[in-house]
Coordinates of C-alpha atoms and ligand atoms in Angstrom, one line a residue:
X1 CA -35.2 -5.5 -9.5
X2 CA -35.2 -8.1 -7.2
X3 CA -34.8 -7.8 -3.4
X4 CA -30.5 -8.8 -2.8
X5 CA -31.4 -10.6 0.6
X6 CA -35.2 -11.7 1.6
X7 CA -36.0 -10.6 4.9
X8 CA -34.2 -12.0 7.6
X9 CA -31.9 -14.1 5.2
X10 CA -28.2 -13.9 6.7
X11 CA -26.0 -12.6 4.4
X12 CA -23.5 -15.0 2.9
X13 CA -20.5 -14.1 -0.1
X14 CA -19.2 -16.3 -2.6
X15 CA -15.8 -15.1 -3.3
X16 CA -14.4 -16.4 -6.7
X17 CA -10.2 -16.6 -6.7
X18 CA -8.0 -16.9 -3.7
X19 CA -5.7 -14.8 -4.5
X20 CA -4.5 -11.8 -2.9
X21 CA -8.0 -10.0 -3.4
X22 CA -10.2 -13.1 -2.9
X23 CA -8.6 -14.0 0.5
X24 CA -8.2 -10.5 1.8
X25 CA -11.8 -10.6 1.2
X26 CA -12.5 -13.3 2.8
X27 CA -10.2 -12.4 6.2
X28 CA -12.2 -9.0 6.5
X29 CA -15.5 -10.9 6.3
X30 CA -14.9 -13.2 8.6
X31 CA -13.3 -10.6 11.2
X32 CA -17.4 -9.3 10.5
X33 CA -18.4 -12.6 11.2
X34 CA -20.0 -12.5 7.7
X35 CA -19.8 -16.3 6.4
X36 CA -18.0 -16.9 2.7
X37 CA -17.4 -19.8 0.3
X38 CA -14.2 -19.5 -1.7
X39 CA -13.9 -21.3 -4.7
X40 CA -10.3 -21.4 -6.3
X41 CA -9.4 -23.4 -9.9
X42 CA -6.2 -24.4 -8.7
X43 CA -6.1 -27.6 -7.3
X44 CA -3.3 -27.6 -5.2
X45 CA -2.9 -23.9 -3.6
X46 CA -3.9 -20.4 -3.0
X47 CA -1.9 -17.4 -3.6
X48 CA -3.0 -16.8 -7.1
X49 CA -0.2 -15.0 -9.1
X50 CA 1.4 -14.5 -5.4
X51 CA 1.7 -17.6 -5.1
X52 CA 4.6 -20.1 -4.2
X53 CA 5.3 -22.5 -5.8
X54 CA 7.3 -25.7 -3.8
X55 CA 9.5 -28.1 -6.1
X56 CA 11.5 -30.8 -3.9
X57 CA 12.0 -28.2 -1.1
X58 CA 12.6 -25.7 -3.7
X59 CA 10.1 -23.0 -3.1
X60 CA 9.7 -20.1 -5.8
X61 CA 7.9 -17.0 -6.8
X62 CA 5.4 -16.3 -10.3
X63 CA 8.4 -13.1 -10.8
X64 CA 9.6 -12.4 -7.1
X65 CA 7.1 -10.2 -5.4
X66 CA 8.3 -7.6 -3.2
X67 CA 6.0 -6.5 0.0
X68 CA 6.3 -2.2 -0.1
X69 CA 2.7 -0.4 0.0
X70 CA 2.2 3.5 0.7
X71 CA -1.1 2.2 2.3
X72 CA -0.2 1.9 6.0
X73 CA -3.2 -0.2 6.7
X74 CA -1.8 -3.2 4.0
X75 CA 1.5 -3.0 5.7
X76 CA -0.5 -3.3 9.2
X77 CA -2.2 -6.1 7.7
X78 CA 0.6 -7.8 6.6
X79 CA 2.2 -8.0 10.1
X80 CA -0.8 -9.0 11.9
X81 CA -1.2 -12.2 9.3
X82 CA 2.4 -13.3 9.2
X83 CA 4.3 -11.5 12.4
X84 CA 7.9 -12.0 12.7
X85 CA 7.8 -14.4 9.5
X86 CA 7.7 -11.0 7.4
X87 CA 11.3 -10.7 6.5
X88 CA 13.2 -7.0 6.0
X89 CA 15.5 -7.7 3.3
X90 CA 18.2 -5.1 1.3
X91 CA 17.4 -4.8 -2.6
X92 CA 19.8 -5.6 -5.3
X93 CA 19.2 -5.9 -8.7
X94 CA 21.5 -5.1 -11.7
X95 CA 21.1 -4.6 -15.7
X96 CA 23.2 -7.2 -17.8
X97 CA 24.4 -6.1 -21.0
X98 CA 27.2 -7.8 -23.2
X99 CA 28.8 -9.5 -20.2
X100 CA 28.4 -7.0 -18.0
X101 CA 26.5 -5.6 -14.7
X102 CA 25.1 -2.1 -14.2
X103 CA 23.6 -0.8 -11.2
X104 CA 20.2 -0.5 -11.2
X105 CA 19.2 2.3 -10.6
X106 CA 21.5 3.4 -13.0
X107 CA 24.7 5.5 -12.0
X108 CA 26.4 7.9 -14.1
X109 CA 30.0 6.5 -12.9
X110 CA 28.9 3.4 -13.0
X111 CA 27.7 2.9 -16.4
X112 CA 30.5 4.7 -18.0
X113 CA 32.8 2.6 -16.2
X114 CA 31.3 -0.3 -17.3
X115 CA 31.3 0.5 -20.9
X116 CA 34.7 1.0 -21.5
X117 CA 36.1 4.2 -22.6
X118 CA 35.4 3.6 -27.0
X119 CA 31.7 3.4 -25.9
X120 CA 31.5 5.2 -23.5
X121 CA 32.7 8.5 -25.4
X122 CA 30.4 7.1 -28.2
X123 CA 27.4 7.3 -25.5
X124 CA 28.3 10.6 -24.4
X125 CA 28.5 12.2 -28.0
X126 CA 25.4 10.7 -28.7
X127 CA 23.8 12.3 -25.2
X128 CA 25.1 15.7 -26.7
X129 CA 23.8 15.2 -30.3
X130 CA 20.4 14.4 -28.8
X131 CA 20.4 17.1 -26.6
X132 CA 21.7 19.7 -29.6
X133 CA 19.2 18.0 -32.0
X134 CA 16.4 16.6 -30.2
X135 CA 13.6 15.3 -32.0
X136 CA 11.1 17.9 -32.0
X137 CA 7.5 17.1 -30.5
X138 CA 8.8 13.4 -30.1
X139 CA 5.6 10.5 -30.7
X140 CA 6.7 7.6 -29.8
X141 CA 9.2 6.1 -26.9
X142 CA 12.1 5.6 -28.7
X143 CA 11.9 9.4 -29.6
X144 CA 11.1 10.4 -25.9
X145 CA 14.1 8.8 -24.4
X146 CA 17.0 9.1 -27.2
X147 CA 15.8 13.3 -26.9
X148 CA 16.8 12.5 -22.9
X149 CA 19.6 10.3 -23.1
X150 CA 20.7 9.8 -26.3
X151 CA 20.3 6.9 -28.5
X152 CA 23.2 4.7 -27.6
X153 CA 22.4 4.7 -23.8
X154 CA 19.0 4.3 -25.0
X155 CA 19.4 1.1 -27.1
X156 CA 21.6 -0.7 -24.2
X157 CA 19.2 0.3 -21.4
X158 CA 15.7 0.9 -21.9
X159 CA 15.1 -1.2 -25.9
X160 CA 15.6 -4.2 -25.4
X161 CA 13.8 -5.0 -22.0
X162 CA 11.0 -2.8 -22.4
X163 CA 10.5 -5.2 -26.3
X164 CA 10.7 -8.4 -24.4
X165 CA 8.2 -7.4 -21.5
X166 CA 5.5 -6.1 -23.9
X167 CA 6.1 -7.7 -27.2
X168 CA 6.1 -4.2 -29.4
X169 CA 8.8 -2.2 -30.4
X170 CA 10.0 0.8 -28.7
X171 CA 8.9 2.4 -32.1
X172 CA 5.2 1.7 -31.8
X173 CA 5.1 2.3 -27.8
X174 CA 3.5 5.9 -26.8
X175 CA 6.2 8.2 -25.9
X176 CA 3.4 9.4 -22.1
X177 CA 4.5 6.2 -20.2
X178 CA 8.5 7.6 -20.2
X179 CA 7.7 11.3 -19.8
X180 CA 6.0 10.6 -16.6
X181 CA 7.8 6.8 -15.6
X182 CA 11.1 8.5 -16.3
X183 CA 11.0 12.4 -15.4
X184 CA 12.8 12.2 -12.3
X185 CA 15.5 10.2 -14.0
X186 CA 16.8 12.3 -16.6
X187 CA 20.6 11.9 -16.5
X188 CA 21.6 15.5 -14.5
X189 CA 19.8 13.7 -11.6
X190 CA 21.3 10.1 -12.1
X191 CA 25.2 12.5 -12.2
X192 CA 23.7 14.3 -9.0
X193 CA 22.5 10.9 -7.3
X194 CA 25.8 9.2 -8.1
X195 CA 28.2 12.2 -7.3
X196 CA 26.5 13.1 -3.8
X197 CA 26.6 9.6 -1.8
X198 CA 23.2 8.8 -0.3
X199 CA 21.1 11.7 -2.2
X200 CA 18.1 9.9 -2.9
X201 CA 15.3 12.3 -4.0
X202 CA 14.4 13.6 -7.8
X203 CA 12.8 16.9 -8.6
X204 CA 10.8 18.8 -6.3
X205 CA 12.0 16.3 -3.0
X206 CA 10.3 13.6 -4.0
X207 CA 11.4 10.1 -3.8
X208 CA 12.3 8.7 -7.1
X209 CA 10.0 5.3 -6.4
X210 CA 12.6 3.1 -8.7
X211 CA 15.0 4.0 -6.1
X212 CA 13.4 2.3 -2.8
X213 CA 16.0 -0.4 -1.7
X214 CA 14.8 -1.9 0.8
X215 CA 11.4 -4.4 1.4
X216 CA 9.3 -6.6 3.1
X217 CA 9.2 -10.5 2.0
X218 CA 7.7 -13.6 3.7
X219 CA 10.1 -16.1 5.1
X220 CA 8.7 -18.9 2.9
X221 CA 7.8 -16.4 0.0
X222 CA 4.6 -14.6 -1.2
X223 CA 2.0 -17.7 -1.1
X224 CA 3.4 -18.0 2.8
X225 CA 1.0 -14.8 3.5
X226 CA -2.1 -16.7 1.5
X227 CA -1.5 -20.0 2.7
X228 CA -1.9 -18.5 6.5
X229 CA -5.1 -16.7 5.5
X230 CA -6.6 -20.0 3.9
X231 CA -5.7 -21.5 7.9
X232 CA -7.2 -19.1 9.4
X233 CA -10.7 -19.2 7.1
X234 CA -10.6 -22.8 7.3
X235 CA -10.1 -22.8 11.4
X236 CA -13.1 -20.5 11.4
X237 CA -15.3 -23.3 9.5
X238 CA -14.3 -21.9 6.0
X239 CA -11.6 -24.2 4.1
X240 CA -10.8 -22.6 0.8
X241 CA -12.4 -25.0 -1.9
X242 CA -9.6 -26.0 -4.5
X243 CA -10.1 -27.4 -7.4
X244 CA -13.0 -25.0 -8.3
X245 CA -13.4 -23.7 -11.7
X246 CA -16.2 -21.3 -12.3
X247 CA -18.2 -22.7 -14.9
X248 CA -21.8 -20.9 -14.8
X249 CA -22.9 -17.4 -12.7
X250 CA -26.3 -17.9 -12.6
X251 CA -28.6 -14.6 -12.4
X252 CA -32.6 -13.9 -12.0
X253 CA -34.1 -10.7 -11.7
X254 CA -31.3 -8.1 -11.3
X255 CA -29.2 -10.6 -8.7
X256 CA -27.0 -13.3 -9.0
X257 CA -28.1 -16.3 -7.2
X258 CA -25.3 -18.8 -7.8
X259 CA -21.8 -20.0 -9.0
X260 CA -21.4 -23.3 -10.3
X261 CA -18.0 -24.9 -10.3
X262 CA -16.7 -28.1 -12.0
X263 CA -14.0 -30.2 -10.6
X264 CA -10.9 -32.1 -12.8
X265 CA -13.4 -35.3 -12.5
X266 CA -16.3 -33.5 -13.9
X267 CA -18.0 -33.1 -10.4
X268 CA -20.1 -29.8 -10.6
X269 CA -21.5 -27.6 -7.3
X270 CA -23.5 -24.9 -7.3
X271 CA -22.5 -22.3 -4.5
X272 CA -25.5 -20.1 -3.3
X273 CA -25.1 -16.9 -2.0
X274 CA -26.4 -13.0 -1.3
X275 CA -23.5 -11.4 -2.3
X276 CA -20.2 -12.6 -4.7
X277 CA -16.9 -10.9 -5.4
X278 CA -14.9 -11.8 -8.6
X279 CA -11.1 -11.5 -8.6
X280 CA -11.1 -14.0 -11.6
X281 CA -10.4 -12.2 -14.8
X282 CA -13.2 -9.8 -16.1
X283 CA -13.1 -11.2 -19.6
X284 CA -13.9 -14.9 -17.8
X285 CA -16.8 -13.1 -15.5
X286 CA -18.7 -11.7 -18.2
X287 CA -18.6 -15.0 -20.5
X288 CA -19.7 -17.2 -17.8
X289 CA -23.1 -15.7 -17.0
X290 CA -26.3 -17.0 -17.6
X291 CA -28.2 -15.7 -19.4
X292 CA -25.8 -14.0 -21.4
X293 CA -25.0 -10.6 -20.6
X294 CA -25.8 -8.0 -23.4
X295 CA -23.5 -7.8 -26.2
X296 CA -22.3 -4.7 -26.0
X297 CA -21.3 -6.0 -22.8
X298 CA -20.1 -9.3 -23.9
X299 CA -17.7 -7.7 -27.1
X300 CA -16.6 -5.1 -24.2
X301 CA -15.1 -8.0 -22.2
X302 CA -14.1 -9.7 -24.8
X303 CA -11.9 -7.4 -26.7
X304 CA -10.0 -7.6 -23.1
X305 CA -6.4 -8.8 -23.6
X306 CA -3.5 -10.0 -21.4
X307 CA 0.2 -10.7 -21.4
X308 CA 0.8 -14.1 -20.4
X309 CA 4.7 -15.4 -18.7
X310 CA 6.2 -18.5 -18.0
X311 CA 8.7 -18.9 -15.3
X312 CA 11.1 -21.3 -15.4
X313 CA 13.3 -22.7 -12.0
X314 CA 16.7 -24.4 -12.4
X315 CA 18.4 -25.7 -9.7
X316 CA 22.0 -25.0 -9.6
X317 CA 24.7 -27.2 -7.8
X318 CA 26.7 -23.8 -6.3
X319 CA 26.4 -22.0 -3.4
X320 CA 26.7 -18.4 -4.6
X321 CA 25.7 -17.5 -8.4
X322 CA 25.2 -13.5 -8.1
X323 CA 23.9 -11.4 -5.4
X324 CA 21.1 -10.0 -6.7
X325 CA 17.5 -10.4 -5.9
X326 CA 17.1 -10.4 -9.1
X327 CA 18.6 -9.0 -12.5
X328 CA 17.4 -7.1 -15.8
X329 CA 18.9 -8.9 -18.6
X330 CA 18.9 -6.1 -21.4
X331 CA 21.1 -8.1 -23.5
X332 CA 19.6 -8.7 -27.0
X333 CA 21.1 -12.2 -27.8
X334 CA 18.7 -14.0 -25.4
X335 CA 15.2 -14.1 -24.6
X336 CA 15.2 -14.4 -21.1
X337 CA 14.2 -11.2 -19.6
X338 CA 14.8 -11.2 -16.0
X339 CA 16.2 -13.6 -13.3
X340 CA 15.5 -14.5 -9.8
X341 CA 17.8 -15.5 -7.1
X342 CA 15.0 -16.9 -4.2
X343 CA 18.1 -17.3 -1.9
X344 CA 18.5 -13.2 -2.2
X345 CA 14.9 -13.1 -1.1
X346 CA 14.9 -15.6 1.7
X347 CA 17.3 -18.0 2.6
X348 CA 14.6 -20.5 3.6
X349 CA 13.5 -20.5 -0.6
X350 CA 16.2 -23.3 -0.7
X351 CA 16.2 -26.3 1.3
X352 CA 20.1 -26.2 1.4
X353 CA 22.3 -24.1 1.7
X354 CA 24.8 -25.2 -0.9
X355 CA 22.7 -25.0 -3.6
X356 CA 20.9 -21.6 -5.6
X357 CA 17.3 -21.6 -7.3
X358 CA 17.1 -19.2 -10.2
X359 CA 13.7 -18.3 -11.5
X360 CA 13.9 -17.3 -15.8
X361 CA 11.3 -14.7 -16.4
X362 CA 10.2 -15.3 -20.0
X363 CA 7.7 -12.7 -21.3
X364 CA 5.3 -14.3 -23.8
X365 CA 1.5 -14.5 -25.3
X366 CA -0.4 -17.7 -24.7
X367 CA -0.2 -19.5 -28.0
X368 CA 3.3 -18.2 -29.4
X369 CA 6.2 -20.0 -30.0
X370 CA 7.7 -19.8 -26.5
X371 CA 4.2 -20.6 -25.0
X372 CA 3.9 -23.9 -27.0
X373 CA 7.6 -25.1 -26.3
X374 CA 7.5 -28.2 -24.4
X375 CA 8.5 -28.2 -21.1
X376 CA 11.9 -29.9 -21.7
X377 CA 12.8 -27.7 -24.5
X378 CA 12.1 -25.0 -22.3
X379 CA 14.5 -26.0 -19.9
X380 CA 17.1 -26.5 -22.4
X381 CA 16.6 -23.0 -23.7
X382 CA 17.6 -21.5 -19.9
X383 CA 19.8 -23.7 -19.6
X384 CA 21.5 -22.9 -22.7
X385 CA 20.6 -19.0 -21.9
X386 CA 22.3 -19.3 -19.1
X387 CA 25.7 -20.6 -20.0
X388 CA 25.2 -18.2 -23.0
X389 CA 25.3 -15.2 -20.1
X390 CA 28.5 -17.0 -18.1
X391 CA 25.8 -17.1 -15.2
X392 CA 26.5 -20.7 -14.7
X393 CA 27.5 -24.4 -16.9
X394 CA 25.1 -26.9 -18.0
X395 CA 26.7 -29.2 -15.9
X396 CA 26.1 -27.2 -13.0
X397 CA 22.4 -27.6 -13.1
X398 CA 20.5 -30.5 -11.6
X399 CA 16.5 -30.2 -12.0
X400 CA 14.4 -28.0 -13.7
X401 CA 10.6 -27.2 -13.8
X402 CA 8.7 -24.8 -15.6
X403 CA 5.3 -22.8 -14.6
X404 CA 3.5 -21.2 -17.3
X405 CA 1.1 -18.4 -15.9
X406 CA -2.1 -17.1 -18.4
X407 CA -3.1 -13.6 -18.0
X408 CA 0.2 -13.0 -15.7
X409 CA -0.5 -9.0 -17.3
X410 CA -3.7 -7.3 -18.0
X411 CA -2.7 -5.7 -21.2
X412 CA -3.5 -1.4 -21.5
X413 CA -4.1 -1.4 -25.1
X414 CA -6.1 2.4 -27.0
X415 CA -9.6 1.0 -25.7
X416 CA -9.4 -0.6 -22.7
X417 CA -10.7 1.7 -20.2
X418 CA -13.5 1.9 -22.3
X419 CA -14.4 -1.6 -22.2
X420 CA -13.4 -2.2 -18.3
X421 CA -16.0 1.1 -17.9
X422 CA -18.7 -0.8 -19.8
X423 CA -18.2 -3.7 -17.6
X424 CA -17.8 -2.3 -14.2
X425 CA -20.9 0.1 -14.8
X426 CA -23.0 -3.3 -16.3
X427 CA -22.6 -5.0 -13.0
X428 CA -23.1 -2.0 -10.7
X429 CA -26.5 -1.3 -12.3
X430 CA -27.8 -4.9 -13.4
X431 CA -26.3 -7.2 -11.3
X432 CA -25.0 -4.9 -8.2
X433 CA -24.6 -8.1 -5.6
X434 CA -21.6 -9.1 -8.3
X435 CA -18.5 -7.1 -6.6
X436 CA -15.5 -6.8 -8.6
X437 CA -12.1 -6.5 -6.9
X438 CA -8.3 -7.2 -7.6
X439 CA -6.1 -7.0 -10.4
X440 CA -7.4 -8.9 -13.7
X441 CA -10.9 -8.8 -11.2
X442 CA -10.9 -5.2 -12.1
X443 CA -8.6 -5.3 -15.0
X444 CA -5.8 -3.5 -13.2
X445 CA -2.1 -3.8 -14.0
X446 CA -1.3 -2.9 -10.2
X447 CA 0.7 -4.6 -7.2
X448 CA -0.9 -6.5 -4.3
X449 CA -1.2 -3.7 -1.9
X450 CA -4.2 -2.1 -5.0
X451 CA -6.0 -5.7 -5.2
X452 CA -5.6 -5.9 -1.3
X453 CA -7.4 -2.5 -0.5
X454 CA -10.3 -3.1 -3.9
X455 CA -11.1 -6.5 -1.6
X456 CA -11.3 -4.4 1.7
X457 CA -13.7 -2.0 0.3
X458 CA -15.7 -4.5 -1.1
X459 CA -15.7 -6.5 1.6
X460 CA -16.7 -3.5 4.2
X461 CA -19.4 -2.5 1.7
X462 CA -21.3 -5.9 2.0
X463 CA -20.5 -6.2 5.8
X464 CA -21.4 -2.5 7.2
X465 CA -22.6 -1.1 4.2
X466 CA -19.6 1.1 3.8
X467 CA -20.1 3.8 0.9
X468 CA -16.4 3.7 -0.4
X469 CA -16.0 3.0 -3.8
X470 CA -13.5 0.7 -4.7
X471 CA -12.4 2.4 -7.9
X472 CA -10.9 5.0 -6.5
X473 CA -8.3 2.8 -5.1
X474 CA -5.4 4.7 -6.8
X475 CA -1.8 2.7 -8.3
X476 CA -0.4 3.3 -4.6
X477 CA -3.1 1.6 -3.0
X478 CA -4.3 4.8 -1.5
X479 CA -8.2 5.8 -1.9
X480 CA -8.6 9.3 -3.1
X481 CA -12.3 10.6 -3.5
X482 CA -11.7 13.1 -6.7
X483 CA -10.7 10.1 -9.1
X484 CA -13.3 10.5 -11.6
X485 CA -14.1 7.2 -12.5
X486 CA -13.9 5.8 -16.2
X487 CA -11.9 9.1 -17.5
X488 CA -7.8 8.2 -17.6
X489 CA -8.1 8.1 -13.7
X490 CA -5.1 7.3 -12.5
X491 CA -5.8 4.5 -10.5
X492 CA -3.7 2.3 -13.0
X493 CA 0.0 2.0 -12.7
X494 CA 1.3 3.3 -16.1
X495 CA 2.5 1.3 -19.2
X496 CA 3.9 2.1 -22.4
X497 CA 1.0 2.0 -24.8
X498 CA 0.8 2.3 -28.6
X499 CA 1.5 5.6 -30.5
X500 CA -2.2 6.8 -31.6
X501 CA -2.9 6.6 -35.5
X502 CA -3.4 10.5 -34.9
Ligands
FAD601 C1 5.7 -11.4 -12.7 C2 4.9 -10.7 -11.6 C3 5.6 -10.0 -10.6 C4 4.9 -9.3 -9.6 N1 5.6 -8.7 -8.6 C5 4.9 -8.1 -7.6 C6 5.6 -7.5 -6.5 O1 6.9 -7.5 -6.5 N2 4.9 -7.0 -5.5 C7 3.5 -7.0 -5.5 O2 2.9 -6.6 -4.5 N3 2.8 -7.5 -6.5 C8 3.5 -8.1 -7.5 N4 2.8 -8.6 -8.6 C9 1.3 -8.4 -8.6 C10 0.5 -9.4 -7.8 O3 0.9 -10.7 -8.1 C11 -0.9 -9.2 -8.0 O4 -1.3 -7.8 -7.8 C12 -1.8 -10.0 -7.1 O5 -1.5 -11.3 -7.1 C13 -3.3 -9.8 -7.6 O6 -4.1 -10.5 -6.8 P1 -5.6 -10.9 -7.2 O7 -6.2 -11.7 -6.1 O8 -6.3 -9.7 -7.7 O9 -5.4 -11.8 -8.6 P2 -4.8 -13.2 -8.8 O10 -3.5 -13.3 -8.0 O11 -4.7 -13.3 -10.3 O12 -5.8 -14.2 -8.2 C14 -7.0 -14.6 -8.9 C15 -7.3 -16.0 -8.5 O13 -8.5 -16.4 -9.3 C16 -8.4 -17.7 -9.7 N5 -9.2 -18.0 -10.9 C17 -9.1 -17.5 -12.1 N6 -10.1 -17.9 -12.9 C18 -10.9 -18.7 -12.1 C19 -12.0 -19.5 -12.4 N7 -12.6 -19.5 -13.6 N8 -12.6 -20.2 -11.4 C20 -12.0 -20.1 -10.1 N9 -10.9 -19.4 -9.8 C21 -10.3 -18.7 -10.8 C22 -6.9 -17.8 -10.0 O14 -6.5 -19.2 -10.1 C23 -6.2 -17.0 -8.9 O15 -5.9 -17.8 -7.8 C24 3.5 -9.3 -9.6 C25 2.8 -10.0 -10.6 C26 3.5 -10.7 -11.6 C27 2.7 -11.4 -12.7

């Protein structure tokens, strides 16, 4: 293997995606005086999927991104980038169901309330049939959570949504994701937490996470936090390079040696270095090197999927629409499944005051029907979606624009831990100056806190040659040293995934 860095060469990282991972990279560099190039596809900004996007002074999030981390050290970091432009804001968000709002987190009182009495008798038989007849051994989610709430309550609160957001039916979704997402919400504990005001914790004290109401948020929104990190590089002598696609990773003798990006005119560069870190999607990393990786390698990227999104922003001639941050929309007759309101997050996501931005969260995969709608047509639909909920009239709204986002979700399917272990242990052994970090970087359905603290780790390992290993960066953000890595390990947030064929 070849000798990473020829004696007396200074070291200098090529960091592919500024995004949360690539730019918190880059920061902790730099603070090591370790010199980077960043090279970002997008033409216009950095952020990645954090970023935000600006539409005539209307500013907007890819799904609004809350700021909450267990990992004291990304909250730290947080402050020191953005100071008193890190916002404390109260959480609302609601379920809507047939014309009407449930809290969220769900209360007992609440939800019966809101059904009416007819159903909400029918809910409650149904609660007590499931519990006298529960299906034994249950497979699949729809079993899991009619045996803990019955199948009424079921239908209205957990079907629908959880079928929009991963495209499968509850029937066909492993029944492991509820029995751990949803133990400490069985529906003595929502009676408790509704009849004894403030009582926040589930079994065994701890805090039921669903339940946190409260988070940090950027004045200007997410991208706010990655925008100020691209100043800061480029004040040091490193401007982020936009407009960057990865085209070619170039490797010789057990190192890589280069990246070459093309520009929207054609333009291609070739970025030298001694070290890299990818945050761009694993799938992309593996299909861009030359010469090929193996193909056991290759199909093990390949077979890699995602869940892609598309957000779409009206502009609404009203002051006040709802409340909320944001809200679930569990009702079947529409295909939007959640909604922003930026104004909730920060007032400053509007330019003024009289007017509201809502964001349409449409879950979708690249290619389908809702993917290949023009944009137009896409307006029309949430538009017509949202007159369809009473949120607001046609007339009310004034400009729309829509953002489609690819690989928004890397996707857990039966295999993927085995591919994403073929991969990871490929680089580490043939190519170990290649560091992967970040979410689709390491093929990790996780918040920005986890792609934060993978970037840190990298970054400390090629500055001081610190041994920790960024895999064992758990869901929370938090590094624990017993993960075993490549076994179900936990350092993945959990998903529904498919019943076995067993
Ligand atoms: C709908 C939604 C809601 C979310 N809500 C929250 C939330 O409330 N709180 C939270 O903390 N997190 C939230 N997240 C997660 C958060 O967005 C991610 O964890 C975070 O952005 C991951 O950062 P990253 O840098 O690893 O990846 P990314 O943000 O994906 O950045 C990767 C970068 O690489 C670039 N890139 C890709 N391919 C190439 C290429 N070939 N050449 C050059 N550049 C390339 C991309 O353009 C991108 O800028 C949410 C995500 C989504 C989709």
């Amino acid at each position: 293997m070849a000798t990473l860095i020829a004696s007396g060469e200074r070291k200098h990282v090529v960091v592919l995606g500024a995004g949360p991972a690539g730019l918190t990279a880059t920061y902790e560099l730099l603070k090591h005086d370790v010199p980077v190039t960043v090279v970002e596809k997008d033409p216009l900004q950095v952020g990645g999927l954090a970023r935000t996007v600006e539409h005539k002074g209307y500013r907007f999030d890819i799904g609004g991104h809350r700021f909450f981390s267990k990992n004291e050290e990304v909250e730290g970091l947080w402050t020191e980038i953005l100071g008193d432009q890190m916002l404390t804001r109260g959480r609302l968000s609601r379920i809507y169901y047939r014309g009407r709002f449930f809290a969220y987190p769900i209360k007992a009182a609440n939800a019966l309330w809101n059904l009416g009495p007819v159903e909400a008798v029918r809910c409650l038989a149904s609660y007590a049939r499931a519990r006298i007849q529960p299906v034994k051994n249950p497979r699949n989610l729809e079993e899991w959570v009619r045996n803990q709430f019955g199948w009424r309550l079921f239908s209205i609160f957990f079907k629908t949504y959880t079928e929009k957001v991963w495209g499968i039916s509850t029937k066909e979704l492993s029944a492991d994701w509820a029995a751990q997402r949803i133990k400490s919400l069985d529906l003595w504990v929502v009676i408790r937490t509704a009849l004894v005001p403030g009582r926040k914790s589930g079994r065994r004290g701890e805090i039921v996470t669903t339940l946190i109401d409260r988070f940090r948020y950027p004045r200007l929104g997410p991208g706010q936090m990655w925008e100020r990190v691209a100043e800061i590089s480029a004040a040091k002598g490193h401007p982020i390079l936009l407009g960057r696609s990865v085209e070619k990773i170039s490797h010789e003798d057990g190192a890589v040696t280069s990246v070459t990006t093309r520009t929207a005119d054609g333009g291609a560069e070739t970025h030298r270095g001694t070290h890299f870190i990818s945050s761009i999607p694993m799938r992309e990393l593996v299909a861009k090197l030359e010469p090929p990786a193996p193909e056991r390698v290759r199909r093990a990227a390949d077979s890699l999927s995602y869940r892609d999104f598309i957000s779409i922003a009206l502009m609404i001639n009203r002051a006040d629409v709802f409340p909320d941050n944001w809200i679930y929309i569990h009702d079947p007759g529409v295909r939007v499944g959640r909604i922003q309101n930026f104004k909730n997050w920060s007032p400053d996501m509007v330019p003024d005051q009289s007017k509201t931005c809502l964001g349409l969260e449409y879950f979708c995969f690249e290619g389908d029907g809702l993917w290949s709608m023009k944009d137009p047509d896409l307006i029309a639909l949430a538009t017509e979606e949202l007159g369809r909920l009473g949120i607001c009239s046609a007339a009310e709204i004034f400009e729309g624009v829509v953002v489609r986002q690819h690989k928004a979700y890397p996707v857990y399917d039966d295999s993927y831990q085995e591919h994403v272990a073929v991969v990871r242990d490929y680089f580490a052994t043939a190519l170990p100056n290649m560091h992967l970090a970040g979410r689709n970087g390491m093929h990790k359905y996780n918040n920005q806190d986890h792609s934060m603290m993978t970037a840190l780790l990298v970054a400390r390992n090629i500055a001081d040659g610190s041994p920790l290993d960024p895999w064992k960066v758990n869901a929370d953000a938090v590094y624990h040293e017993d993960i075993r890595v490549g076994e179900r390990d936990g350092t993945g947030r959990l998903v529904p995934e498919r019943v076995s064929a067993s």
